[in-house]
Tab-separated table of C-alpha atoms and ligand atoms in Angstrom:
chain	number	residue	atom	x	y	z
A	1	MET	CA	-0.016	-0.007	-0.053
A	2	LYS	CA	1.214	3.500	-0.766
A	3	LYS	CA	2.354	5.302	2.425
A	4	THR	CA	0.284	8.449	1.923
A	5	LEU	CA	0.372	11.290	4.408
A	6	TYR	CA	-3.302	10.580	5.214
A	7	LEU	CA	-2.541	6.901	6.088
A	8	ARG	CA	0.209	7.967	8.323
A	9	ILE	CA	-2.053	10.321	10.194
A	10	LEU	CA	-4.758	7.641	10.495
A	11	ILE	CA	-2.197	5.229	11.874
A	12	ALA	CA	-0.987	8.003	14.287
A	13	TYR	CA	-4.636	8.565	15.361
A	14	PHE	CA	-5.136	4.879	15.924
A	15	PHE	CA	-2.033	4.499	18.058
A	16	PHE	CA	-2.906	7.768	19.899
A	17	GLY	CA	-6.296	6.225	20.873
A	18	LEU	CA	-4.771	2.846	21.768
A	19	PHE	CA	-2.041	4.405	23.904
A	20	GLY	CA	-4.670	6.681	25.529
A	21	PHE	CA	-6.738	3.642	26.588
A	22	PHE	CA	-3.655	1.770	27.645
A	23	ALA	CA	-2.407	4.645	29.816
A	24	VAL	CA	-5.791	5.106	31.429
A	25	ALA	CA	-6.207	1.353	32.040
A	26	THR	CA	-2.798	1.009	33.630
A	27	ILE	CA	-1.029	4.191	34.806
A	28	VAL	CA	-4.089	6.370	35.482
A	29	SER	CA	-5.960	3.512	37.153
A	30	ARG	CA	-3.133	2.746	39.499
A	31	LEU	CA	-2.545	6.408	40.384
A	32	THR	CA	-6.321	6.908	40.963
A	33	ALA	CA	-6.498	3.836	43.238
A	34	GLU	CA	-3.357	5.009	45.186
A	35	TYR	CA	-4.841	8.493	45.426
A	36	CYS	CA	-8.201	7.206	46.758
A	37	ILE	CA	-6.502	4.973	49.361
A	38	ARG	CA	-4.262	7.741	50.569
A	39	ASP	CA	-7.157	10.195	50.671
A	40	LYS	CA	-9.415	7.742	52.583
A	41	ALA	CA	-6.596	6.875	54.952
A	42	ARG	CA	-6.050	10.495	55.735
A	43	THR	CA	-9.747	11.058	56.532
A	44	LEU	CA	-9.972	7.910	58.606
A	45	TYR	CA	-6.837	8.675	60.514
A	46	GLY	CA	-8.252	12.164	61.358
A	47	GLU	CA	-11.339	10.303	62.719
A	48	ALA	CA	-9.219	7.758	64.608
A	49	ALA	CA	-7.082	10.543	66.191
A	50	ARG	CA	-10.335	12.384	67.201
A	51	ILE	CA	-11.724	9.192	68.823
A	52	SER	CA	-8.455	8.504	70.576
A	53	ASP	CA	-8.406	12.099	72.055
A	54	THR	CA	-12.013	11.944	73.140
A	55	TYR	CA	-13.879	8.647	73.764
A	56	ALA	CA	-10.881	6.375	74.093
A	57	LEU	CA	-9.001	8.623	76.483
A	58	GLN	CA	-12.074	9.130	78.579
A	59	LEU	CA	-12.469	5.353	78.653
A	60	TYR	CA	-8.962	4.881	79.913
A	61	ASN	CA	-9.395	7.605	82.464
A	62	SER	CA	-12.582	5.930	83.479
A	63	LYS	CA	-14.711	8.941	82.702
A	64	VAL	CA	-17.160	6.990	80.544
A	65	SER	CA	-18.302	3.408	80.670
A	66	LEU	CA	-17.177	0.770	78.204
A	67	GLU	CA	-20.838	0.281	77.182
A	68	GLU	CA	-21.234	3.918	76.375
A	69	VAL	CA	-18.034	3.918	74.243
A	70	GLN	CA	-19.164	0.703	72.605
A	71	ALA	CA	-22.526	2.305	71.639
A	72	GLN	CA	-20.825	5.475	70.388
A	73	MET	CA	-18.358	3.473	68.262
A	74	GLU	CA	-21.241	1.405	66.822
A	75	ALA	CA	-23.138	4.555	65.791
A	76	LEU	CA	-19.980	6.095	64.372
A	77	SER	CA	-18.997	3.036	62.426
A	78	PHE	CA	-22.470	2.704	61.004
A	79	TYR	CA	-22.304	6.312	59.944
A	80	MET	CA	-18.760	6.062	58.401
A	81	ASP	CA	-19.386	2.634	56.939
A	82	THR	CA	-16.226	1.335	58.729
A	83	GLU	CA	-15.304	-0.961	61.602
A	84	ILE	CA	-13.793	0.719	64.651
A	85	TRP	CA	-11.642	-1.091	67.240
A	86	ILE	CA	-9.991	0.056	70.416
A	87	LEU	CA	-7.083	-2.183	71.312
A	88	ASN	CA	-4.841	-2.066	74.298
A	89	PRO	CA	-1.052	-1.997	73.606
A	90	SER	CA	-0.846	-5.872	73.666
A	91	GLY	CA	-3.534	-6.237	71.058
A	92	ARG	CA	-6.430	-7.143	73.329
A	93	MET	CA	-9.721	-6.027	71.929
A	94	VAL	CA	-11.419	-3.502	74.194
A	95	VAL	CA	-14.083	-2.050	71.889
A	96	ASN	CA	-15.238	-3.532	68.507
A	97	SER	CA	-17.948	-1.702	66.637
A	98	SER	CA	-19.085	-4.767	64.738
A	99	HIS	CA	-19.820	-6.858	67.824
A	100	ALA	CA	-19.228	-6.031	71.521
A	101	PRO	CA	-16.318	-8.194	73.002
A	102	ASP	CA	-17.469	-10.668	75.596
A	103	PRO	CA	-16.017	-9.381	78.933
A	104	SER	CA	-15.751	-12.997	80.196
A	105	GLN	CA	-13.593	-13.978	77.244
A	106	GLU	CA	-10.610	-11.885	76.242
A	107	THR	CA	-10.151	-11.544	72.418
A	108	TYR	CA	-6.688	-10.699	71.117
A	109	VAL	CA	-5.407	-9.668	67.671
A	110	GLU	CA	-3.068	-12.415	67.007
A	111	ASN	CA	0.599	-11.334	66.385
A	112	PHE	CA	-0.431	-7.664	66.874
A	113	ASP	CA	2.507	-5.437	66.411
A	114	SER	CA	1.899	-1.728	66.814
A	115	THR	CA	5.090	-0.839	64.848
A	116	SER	CA	3.971	-2.724	61.802
A	117	PRO	CA	2.815	0.218	59.596
A	118	ALA	CA	6.480	1.255	59.759
A	119	GLY	CA	6.355	5.002	59.381
A	120	ASN	CA	3.059	4.989	57.555
A	121	TYR	CA	-0.213	5.792	59.278
A	122	TYR	CA	-2.168	3.177	57.270
A	123	THR	CA	-1.804	-0.363	56.002
A	124	THR	CA	-3.668	-2.425	53.554
A	125	GLY	CA	-4.235	-6.067	53.882
A	126	THR	CA	-5.978	-8.374	56.296
A	127	PHE	CA	-4.698	-6.699	59.445
A	128	PHE	CA	-2.741	-9.545	61.140
A	129	ASP	CA	-5.204	-12.018	59.503
A	130	SER	CA	-8.192	-10.576	61.315
A	131	PHE	CA	-10.147	-10.212	58.042
A	132	GLN	CA	-11.038	-12.540	55.074
A	133	GLU	CA	-11.024	-9.702	52.639
A	134	GLU	CA	-8.599	-6.847	52.082
A	135	VAL	CA	-9.137	-3.786	54.259
A	136	LEU	CA	-7.511	-0.394	54.695
A	137	SER	CA	-6.641	0.089	58.357
A	138	VAL	CA	-5.460	3.243	60.186
A	139	MET	CA	-4.179	3.224	63.708
A	140	ALA	CA	-3.997	6.184	66.025
A	141	PRO	CA	-2.331	5.813	69.466
A	142	ILE	CA	-4.184	6.731	72.651
A	143	THR	CA	-1.712	8.547	74.777
A	144	SER	CA	-2.050	9.853	78.347
A	145	ASP	CA	0.875	10.981	80.593
A	146	PHE	CA	3.286	10.339	77.706
A	147	LYS	CA	2.360	6.686	77.702
A	148	ILE	CA	0.562	4.765	75.043
A	149	ARG	CA	-2.568	3.374	76.547
A	150	GLY	CA	-3.863	1.705	73.461
A	151	TYR	CA	-4.835	2.224	69.846
A	152	VAL	CA	-7.914	3.253	67.862
A	153	VAL	CA	-8.044	1.225	64.702
A	154	ILE	CA	-10.435	1.979	61.886
A	155	HIS	CA	-10.912	-0.492	59.033
A	156	MET	CA	-12.612	0.031	55.775
A	157	PRO	CA	-13.023	-2.610	53.116
A	158	MET	CA	-10.720	-2.083	50.083
A	159	LYS	CA	-13.610	-3.137	47.795
A	160	LYS	CA	-15.486	0.070	48.762
A	161	ILE	CA	-12.460	2.304	48.238
A	162	LEU	CA	-11.583	0.642	44.882
A	163	ALA	CA	-15.263	1.032	43.779
A	164	ASP	CA	-14.821	4.794	44.439
A	165	ALA	CA	-11.570	4.740	42.519
A	166	ASP	CA	-13.332	2.984	39.602
A	167	SER	CA	-15.911	5.606	39.369
A	168	MET	CA	-13.149	8.252	39.304
A	169	LEU	CA	-11.446	6.187	36.558
A	170	ASN	CA	-14.605	6.238	34.525
A	171	ILE	CA	-14.338	10.105	34.383
A	172	SER	CA	-10.806	9.650	32.880
A	173	TYR	CA	-12.267	7.147	30.295
A	174	MET	CA	-14.976	9.682	29.431
A	175	LEU	CA	-12.404	12.451	29.083
A	176	LEU	CA	-10.406	10.258	26.835
A	177	VAL	CA	-13.377	9.433	24.669
A	178	ILE	CA	-14.297	13.141	24.434
A	179	LEU	CA	-10.672	13.846	23.432
A	180	LEU	CA	-10.779	11.100	20.711
A	181	VAL	CA	-14.006	12.385	19.381
A	182	LEU	CA	-12.640	15.912	19.288
A	183	SER	CA	-9.500	14.768	17.502
A	184	LEU	CA	-11.673	12.802	15.064
A	185	ILE	CA	-13.517	16.034	14.255
A	186	ILE	CA	-10.044	17.720	13.713
A	187	LEU	CA	-9.069	14.768	11.483
A	188	LEU	CA	-12.294	15.182	9.425
A	189	PHE	CA	-11.642	18.867	9.229
A	190	PHE	CA	-8.123	18.191	8.109
A	191	THR	CA	-9.439	15.700	5.487
A	192	GLU	CA	-11.870	18.239	4.126
A	193	TYR	CA	-9.711	21.265	4.274
A	194	VAL	CA	-6.147	20.089	3.739
A	195	TYR	CA	-6.005	16.508	2.489
A	196	ARG	CA	-8.598	16.788	-0.270
A	197	PRO	CA	-7.334	20.078	-1.775
A	198	LEU	CA	-3.858	18.687	-1.548
A	199	LYS	CA	-4.929	15.632	-3.566
A	200	ARG	CA	-6.402	17.972	-6.134
A	201	ILE	CA	-3.198	19.908	-6.342
A	202	ILE	CA	-1.227	16.621	-6.783
A	203	ALA	CA	-3.625	15.612	-9.537
A	204	GLY	CA	-3.061	19.010	-11.175
A	205	ALA	CA	0.735	18.687	-10.819
A	206	GLU	CA	0.521	15.268	-12.436
A	207	GLN	CA	-1.493	16.772	-15.360
A	208	TYR	CA	1.196	19.389	-15.833
A	209	ALA	CA	3.910	16.720	-15.733
A	210	LEU	CA	1.954	15.007	-18.519
A	211	GLY	CA	2.051	18.263	-20.552
A	212	ASN	CA	-1.513	19.204	-20.113
A	213	MET	CA	-0.655	22.829	-19.295
A	214	HIS	CA	-4.185	24.053	-19.631
A	215	TYR	CA	-5.492	22.061	-16.755
A	216	HIS	CA	-7.203	24.141	-14.027
A	217	ILE	CA	-6.646	22.981	-10.418
A	218	PRO	CA	-10.029	23.381	-8.639
A	219	VAL	CA	-8.608	24.877	-5.394
A	220	GLU	CA	-9.606	28.547	-5.171
A	221	ARG	CA	-8.988	29.656	-1.696
A	222	GLU	CA	-7.229	32.472	0.063
A	223	ASP	CA	-4.724	30.473	2.054
A	224	GLU	CA	-1.431	28.691	1.548
A	225	LEU	CA	-3.062	25.824	-0.510
A	226	GLY	CA	-4.920	28.376	-2.639
A	227	TYR	CA	-1.629	30.193	-3.199
A	228	LEU	CA	0.203	26.953	-4.035
A	229	SER	CA	-2.457	25.940	-6.551
A	230	ALA	CA	-2.480	29.394	-8.056
A	231	SER	CA	1.387	29.434	-8.306
A	232	LEU	CA	1.263	26.054	-10.042
A	233	GLY	CA	-1.334	27.326	-12.466
A	234	TYR	CA	0.779	30.435	-13.066
A	235	MET	CA	3.912	28.249	-13.651
A	236	ALA	CA	1.924	26.009	-16.194
A	237	ASP	CA	0.784	29.212	-17.996
A	238	THR	CA	4.311	30.462	-18.218
A	239	ILE	CA	5.496	27.128	-19.497
A	240	ALA	CA	2.584	26.996	-22.039
A	241	ARG	CA	3.361	30.567	-23.139
A	242	ALA	CA	7.030	29.699	-23.472
A	243	GLU	CA	6.122	26.674	-25.604
A	244	ASP	CA	3.904	28.891	-27.809
A	245	ASP	CA	6.611	31.495	-28.047
A	246	GLN	CA	9.101	28.838	-29.066
A	247	LYS	CA	6.707	27.559	-31.749
A	248	LYS	CA	6.195	31.094	-32.973
A	249	PHE	CA	9.839	31.753	-32.916
A	250	ILE	CA	10.663	28.674	-35.017
A	251	ALA	CA	7.816	29.497	-37.439
A	252	ASN	CA	9.259	33.020	-37.775
A	253	VAL	CA	12.866	31.865	-38.193
A	254	SER	CA	11.818	29.374	-40.856
A	255	HIS	CA	9.757	31.953	-42.628
A	256	ASP	CA	12.464	34.598	-42.581
A	257	PHE	CA	15.044	32.050	-43.862
A	258	ARG	CA	12.765	30.622	-46.442
A	259	SER	CA	11.847	33.808	-48.283
A	260	PRO	CA	15.481	34.853	-49.156
A	261	LEU	CA	16.379	31.247	-50.050
A	262	THR	CA	13.325	30.991	-52.332
A	263	SER	CA	14.279	34.131	-54.099
A	264	ILE	CA	17.963	33.197	-54.402
A	265	ARG	CA	16.953	29.774	-55.795
A	266	GLY	CA	14.470	31.447	-58.178
A	267	PHE	CA	17.074	33.890	-59.622
A	268	LEU	CA	19.782	31.207	-59.842
A	269	GLU	CA	17.421	28.743	-61.740
A	270	ALA	CA	16.308	31.594	-64.032
A	271	MET	CA	19.934	32.328	-64.851
A	272	LEU	CA	20.759	28.696	-65.420
A	273	ASP	CA	17.819	27.986	-67.672
A	274	GLY	CA	18.308	31.188	-69.621
A	275	THR	CA	15.154	32.909	-68.557
A	276	ILE	CA	17.469	35.672	-67.388
A	277	PRO	CA	19.730	36.659	-70.264
A	278	PRO	CA	23.533	36.710	-69.485
A	279	GLU	CA	23.755	40.502	-69.800
A	280	ARG	CA	21.261	40.800	-66.850
A	281	HIS	CA	23.250	38.261	-64.698
A	282	GLU	CA	25.276	40.893	-62.954
A	283	HIS	CA	22.216	42.789	-61.819
A	284	TYR	CA	20.504	39.579	-60.419
A	285	LEU	CA	23.697	38.390	-58.859
A	286	GLN	CA	23.695	41.664	-56.947
A	287	VAL	CA	20.167	40.933	-55.771
A	288	VAL	CA	21.252	37.355	-54.725
A	289	LEU	CA	24.200	38.952	-52.827
A	290	GLY	CA	21.773	41.309	-51.053
A	291	GLU	CA	19.630	38.310	-50.032
A	292	THR	CA	22.685	36.426	-48.703
A	293	ASP	CA	23.467	39.607	-46.802
A	294	ARG	CA	20.119	39.420	-45.284
A	295	LEU	CA	20.527	35.738	-44.319
A	296	THR	CA	23.888	36.643	-42.726
A	297	LYS	CA	22.354	39.455	-40.772
A	298	LEU	CA	19.515	37.261	-39.621
A	299	THR	CA	21.904	34.525	-38.484
A	300	ASN	CA	24.067	37.045	-36.674
A	301	GLY	CA	21.086	38.629	-34.995
A	302	LEU	CA	19.869	35.189	-33.830
A	303	LEU	CA	23.255	34.266	-32.613
A	304	THR	CA	23.590	37.600	-30.756
A	305	LEU	CA	20.116	37.104	-29.096
A	306	ASN	CA	20.997	33.551	-28.161
A	307	ASN	CA	24.267	34.630	-26.522
A	308	LEU	CA	22.519	37.457	-24.706
A	309	ASN	CA	19.837	35.082	-23.319
A	310	THR	CA	21.843	32.072	-22.197
A	311	GLY	CA	23.002	32.022	-18.640
A	312	GLY	CA	22.661	35.776	-18.225
A	313	MET	CA	24.770	38.195	-20.164
A	314	LEU	CA	28.250	38.625	-19.062
A	315	LEU	CA	29.060	42.282	-19.209
A	316	GLN	CA	32.477	43.702	-19.460
A	317	ARG	CA	31.899	46.978	-17.702
A	318	THR	CA	34.352	49.748	-18.271
A	319	ASP	CA	34.334	53.545	-17.985
A	320	PHE	CA	34.122	54.973	-21.427
A	321	ASP	CA	33.163	58.219	-23.082
A	322	ILE	CA	29.615	57.811	-24.466
A	323	ASN	CA	29.929	61.018	-26.491
A	324	ALA	CA	32.840	59.517	-28.420
A	325	VAL	CA	30.840	56.299	-29.021
A	326	ILE	CA	27.947	58.395	-30.368
A	327	ARG	CA	30.229	60.348	-32.671
A	328	SER	CA	31.709	57.250	-34.162
A	329	VAL	CA	28.392	55.430	-34.601
A	330	ALA	CA	27.015	58.601	-36.264
A	331	ALA	CA	30.000	58.788	-38.509
A	332	SER	CA	29.491	55.188	-39.697
A	333	PHE	CA	26.046	56.233	-41.186
A	334	GLU	CA	27.564	59.218	-43.013
A	335	GLN	CA	27.371	57.647	-46.479
A	336	THR	CA	23.757	56.601	-46.243
A	337	CYS	CA	22.863	59.937	-44.735
A	338	VAL	CA	24.469	61.942	-47.340
A	339	SER	CA	22.759	59.908	-50.173
A	340	ARG	CA	19.294	60.673	-48.580
A	341	ASN	CA	20.163	64.133	-47.341
A	342	ILE	CA	19.605	63.255	-43.718
A	343	HIS	CA	21.476	65.249	-41.109
A	344	ILE	CA	22.557	63.759	-37.840
A	345	ARG	CA	22.650	66.386	-35.115
A	346	LEU	CA	24.566	65.632	-31.938
A	347	VAL	CA	23.512	67.541	-28.738
A	348	LEU	CA	26.027	66.116	-26.281
A	349	THR	CA	26.564	67.096	-22.648
A	350	GLY	CA	30.190	68.067	-22.199
A	351	LYS	CA	33.072	67.160	-24.413
A	352	ILE	CA	33.579	63.938	-22.536
A	353	LEU	CA	30.851	62.043	-20.668
A	354	TYR	CA	31.970	58.888	-18.909
A	355	VAL	CA	29.534	56.066	-18.337
A	356	ASN	CA	30.075	52.728	-16.757
A	357	ALA	CA	28.824	49.963	-19.075
A	358	ASP	CA	29.857	47.412	-21.644
A	359	LEU	CA	31.359	49.419	-24.475
A	360	GLU	CA	30.720	46.990	-27.333
A	361	LYS	CA	27.163	46.172	-26.342
A	362	ILE	CA	26.190	49.877	-25.962
A	363	GLN	CA	27.779	50.444	-29.309
A	364	GLN	CA	25.471	47.828	-30.668
A	365	VAL	CA	22.455	49.467	-28.982
A	366	LEU	CA	23.330	52.808	-30.531
A	367	TYR	CA	23.993	51.224	-33.903
A	368	ASN	CA	20.631	49.502	-33.939
A	369	LEU	CA	18.773	52.661	-32.891
A	370	VAL	CA	20.448	54.932	-35.276
A	371	ASP	CA	20.087	52.347	-38.089
A	372	ASN	CA	16.300	52.306	-37.515
A	373	ALA	CA	16.062	56.089	-37.232
A	374	VAL	CA	17.943	56.360	-40.622
A	375	LYS	CA	15.873	53.640	-42.241
A	376	PHE	CA	12.538	55.084	-41.160
A	377	SER	CA	13.420	58.898	-41.635
A	378	ARG	CA	12.159	60.879	-44.563
A	379	PRO	CA	14.805	62.301	-46.887
A	380	ASP	CA	15.942	65.769	-45.983
A	381	SER	CA	15.209	65.291	-42.337
A	382	VAL	CA	17.181	65.592	-39.114
A	383	ILE	CA	18.039	62.887	-36.585
A	384	THR	CA	19.079	64.201	-33.152
A	385	ILE	CA	21.136	62.188	-30.781
A	386	ASP	CA	21.532	63.835	-27.368
A	387	THR	CA	23.002	62.980	-23.924
A	388	THR	CA	21.905	64.520	-20.693
A	389	GLU	CA	22.857	63.625	-17.106
A	390	LYS	CA	20.723	63.712	-14.050
A	391	GLY	CA	22.328	62.607	-10.759
A	392	ASP	CA	23.997	59.254	-11.395
A	393	THR	CA	22.211	58.649	-14.594
A	394	VAL	CA	23.060	59.543	-18.171
A	395	PHE	CA	20.167	59.692	-20.649
A	396	VAL	CA	20.865	59.007	-24.346
A	397	SER	CA	18.068	59.765	-26.879
A	398	VAL	CA	17.842	59.081	-30.597
A	399	ARG	CA	15.131	61.119	-32.179
A	400	ASP	CA	13.950	60.981	-35.787
A	401	SER	CA	11.074	62.694	-37.586
A	402	GLY	CA	10.244	59.651	-39.667
A	403	ILE	CA	7.203	57.413	-40.136
A	404	GLY	CA	6.586	56.923	-36.377
A	405	ILE	CA	5.249	53.837	-34.757
A	406	PRO	CA	1.463	53.298	-34.269
A	407	LYS	CA	0.276	53.209	-30.516
A	408	ASP	CA	-0.794	49.566	-30.796
A	409	ASP	CA	2.640	48.522	-32.058
A	410	GLN	CA	4.680	50.335	-29.449
A	411	ASN	CA	4.746	47.479	-26.972
A	412	LEU	CA	5.207	44.821	-29.675
A	413	ILE	CA	8.216	46.193	-31.558
A	414	TRP	CA	10.449	44.801	-28.791
A	415	ASP	CA	9.394	41.194	-29.617
A	416	ARG	CA	11.638	39.207	-31.929
A	417	PHE	CA	10.722	39.393	-35.629
A	418	TYR	CA	8.047	42.090	-35.010
A	419	LYS	CA	7.778	44.658	-37.704
A	420	THR	CA	5.043	47.371	-38.031
A	421	ASP	CA	2.877	47.352	-41.107
A	422	LEU	CA	3.958	50.986	-41.770
A	423	SER	CA	7.604	49.930	-42.031
A	424	ARG	CA	7.252	46.853	-44.199
A	425	GLY	CA	7.219	48.811	-47.474
A	426	LYS	CA	10.121	51.007	-46.424
A	427	ASP	CA	12.531	48.303	-45.070
A	428	LYS	CA	12.414	44.954	-46.789
A	429	LYS	CA	15.795	43.874	-45.338
A	430	GLY	CA	14.915	44.387	-41.694
A	431	THR	CA	14.946	41.221	-39.422
A	432	GLY	CA	12.817	42.498	-36.676
A	433	LEU	CA	15.541	41.463	-34.189
A	434	GLY	CA	17.331	44.761	-33.739
A	435	LEU	CA	15.156	46.184	-30.860
A	436	SER	CA	14.939	42.700	-29.119
A	437	ILE	CA	18.733	42.800	-28.953
A	438	VAL	CA	18.591	46.481	-27.768
A	439	ARG	CA	16.137	45.579	-24.970
A	440	GLU	CA	18.132	42.545	-23.838
A	441	ILE	CA	21.369	44.553	-23.536
A	442	ILE	CA	19.726	47.446	-21.676
A	443	ARG	CA	18.002	44.914	-19.311
A	444	ALA	CA	21.365	43.192	-18.606
A	445	HIS	CA	22.689	46.638	-17.535
A	446	ASP	CA	19.734	46.989	-15.226
A	447	GLU	CA	18.823	50.104	-17.163
A	448	ASN	CA	15.654	51.254	-18.941
A	449	ILE	CA	14.691	52.064	-22.395
A	450	ASN	CA	11.513	53.813	-23.456
A	451	LEU	CA	9.853	55.053	-26.599
A	452	VAL	CA	7.816	58.095	-27.436
A	453	SER	CA	6.447	58.017	-30.895
A	454	THR	CA	3.595	59.574	-32.969
A	455	GLU	CA	2.601	58.010	-36.215
A	456	GLY	CA	3.705	60.214	-39.054
A	457	VAL	CA	5.664	62.567	-36.831
A	458	GLY	CA	8.574	60.557	-35.549
A	459	SER	CA	10.039	58.490	-32.741
A	460	THR	CA	12.354	59.061	-29.815
A	461	PHE	CA	14.147	56.122	-28.087
A	462	THR	CA	15.681	57.141	-24.754
A	463	PHE	CA	17.805	54.782	-22.722
A	464	THR	CA	19.694	55.189	-19.445
A	465	LEU	CA	23.229	54.414	-18.427
A	466	ARG	CA	25.123	54.661	-15.204
A	467	ARG	CA	27.239	57.705	-14.946
A	468	SER	CA	30.871	57.052	-14.093
A	469	ASP	CA	32.587	58.491	-11.145
A	470	LYS	CA	35.451	59.268	-13.470
A	471	ASN	CA	33.547	62.473	-14.540
A	472	ASP	CA	33.973	63.933	-11.076
A	473	SER	CA	37.783	63.993	-11.463
A	474	LEU	CA	37.330	66.055	-14.661
A	475	SER	CA	37.259	69.660	-13.555
A	476	SER	CA	36.068	71.407	-16.606
A	477	MET	CA	32.863	70.561	-18.497
A	478	GLY	CA	32.465	71.822	-22.001
A	479	GLU	CA	29.532	73.567	-23.540
A	480	PRO	CA	26.804	71.400	-25.367
A	481	GLU	CA	28.186	70.412	-28.693
A	482	THR	CA	26.052	70.556	-31.896
B	501	ADP	P1	14.308	45.775	-38.011
B	501	ADP	O1	15.524	45.045	-38.293
B	501	ADP	O2	13.109	45.358	-38.764
B	501	ADP	O3	14.501	47.219	-37.975
B	501	ADP	P2	13.902	46.182	-35.164
B	501	ADP	O4	13.630	45.141	-34.090
B	501	ADP	O5	15.025	47.058	-35.037
B	501	ADP	O6	13.968	45.331	-36.494
B	501	ADP	O7	12.515	46.992	-35.350
B	501	ADP	C1	11.343	46.364	-35.297
B	501	ADP	C2	10.254	47.268	-35.956
B	501	ADP	O8	10.020	48.417	-35.245
B	501	ADP	C3	10.719	47.790	-37.322
B	501	ADP	O9	10.544	46.825	-38.312
B	501	ADP	C4	9.819	48.939	-37.485
B	501	ADP	O10	8.533	48.462	-37.861
B	501	ADP	C5	9.730	49.519	-36.035
B	501	ADP	N1	10.650	50.606	-35.794
B	501	ADP	C6	11.809	50.501	-35.123
B	501	ADP	N2	12.382	51.713	-35.064
B	501	ADP	C7	11.591	52.548	-35.704
B	501	ADP	C8	11.714	53.988	-35.929
B	501	ADP	N3	12.764	54.750	-35.585
B	501	ADP	N4	10.646	54.577	-36.739
B	501	ADP	C9	9.644	53.811	-37.077
B	501	ADP	N5	9.475	52.448	-36.875
B	501	ADP	C10	10.491	51.844	-36.201
């Protein structure tokens, strides 16, 4: 049988009940009997001491008659349900509440030994074989003039005391039963509120393990179990989403690889079968080269993204001048800008502005942003790159007055392969990977990037960088450079 938590709890409950009954039947029963005997003995001893100080002493001092004492003892013993004796030191019976001793015939308690209780004021047993059944006997000395004149002995049948102990023990049994019933209620409560939901959660986890990520665990509560089931559901959703993303990613990659490959194949076949005449070959070979460029760009982009994603990006942080990096990136677009009459304006804070970041990766971010700005700018327009500092942060913005990005697309452009419909006509070579790479790099730096764009007006991408302490050692800051 499977050792479930529930089974263990049931076994523990069973043993708890069994041990409870065993403990009451043995330990508690013995303790109760001992307690009852001691308690009775104390009460009887008090009585015996009182009798020895009053009736017995008066008897020995001849202040009352034997008959009178006998009658008193009989009444008292009837009332107390006991047997009262008055013995002289040698054990001769002087008064016996159960039957008056015959004066003509002396009765002795055989082998009477007044020291026998040995430090205890009571004994249990047959009192020197005077009784057939077990009795509890207490013995109080009768003293006068510092001499022991005799003893008052009170006996009570053990049967009676043990019957009292038994009724007390019944209370313990009843308490135990109440305790067991209460713990059974707790067990039922546990079953309903903990065990059943837990089983449902386990069933849900098994479904997730089998790949059924859309399974809903029916535990909707506002406690730890509810939280656990919600967390598992959330985990399954995340995994399902990751699986969907992966499928989409592979579909996108295949699609983006297939189209240039199809066109390359088409042109090459047309050249081979003569559909394209030899004098046009150069033109189409240029087109084929362009397509292979696109494939290379795509492969590089994917590799970069993969490297950025695996095991967290390893940054090689250094202090470098961001203004210099911006100048060199802007310079690399000079040719393209000249051909389309686009002017790149630099509004840089200071001549040198040190930031602490990974130089190569930030270069890539700037390159991707400026590349997009140039691609989506109208001819004869201006692209502005500026740097500003606020406290420990440096803000870098790339602003264009190009086609802009529709509101609905502004959150999506960071996804891999995403391209807005507006841009498709303008940029056929784009891979849709550039901004994903930008976002990963900025995230790895624990910095932010945001976009403000209006369709038809232009876009501004602004990202933050950590300002380097090295700036503080530079005494002079130059004027903004345009
Ligand atoms: P791509 O290689 O296609 O440029 P990106 O990830 O860099 O890939 O950009 C994704 C899409 O975001 C672009 O295809 C374009 O639709 C839109 N986009 C990016 N930058 C701009 C911009 N400055 N102006 C207008 N649209 C832009």
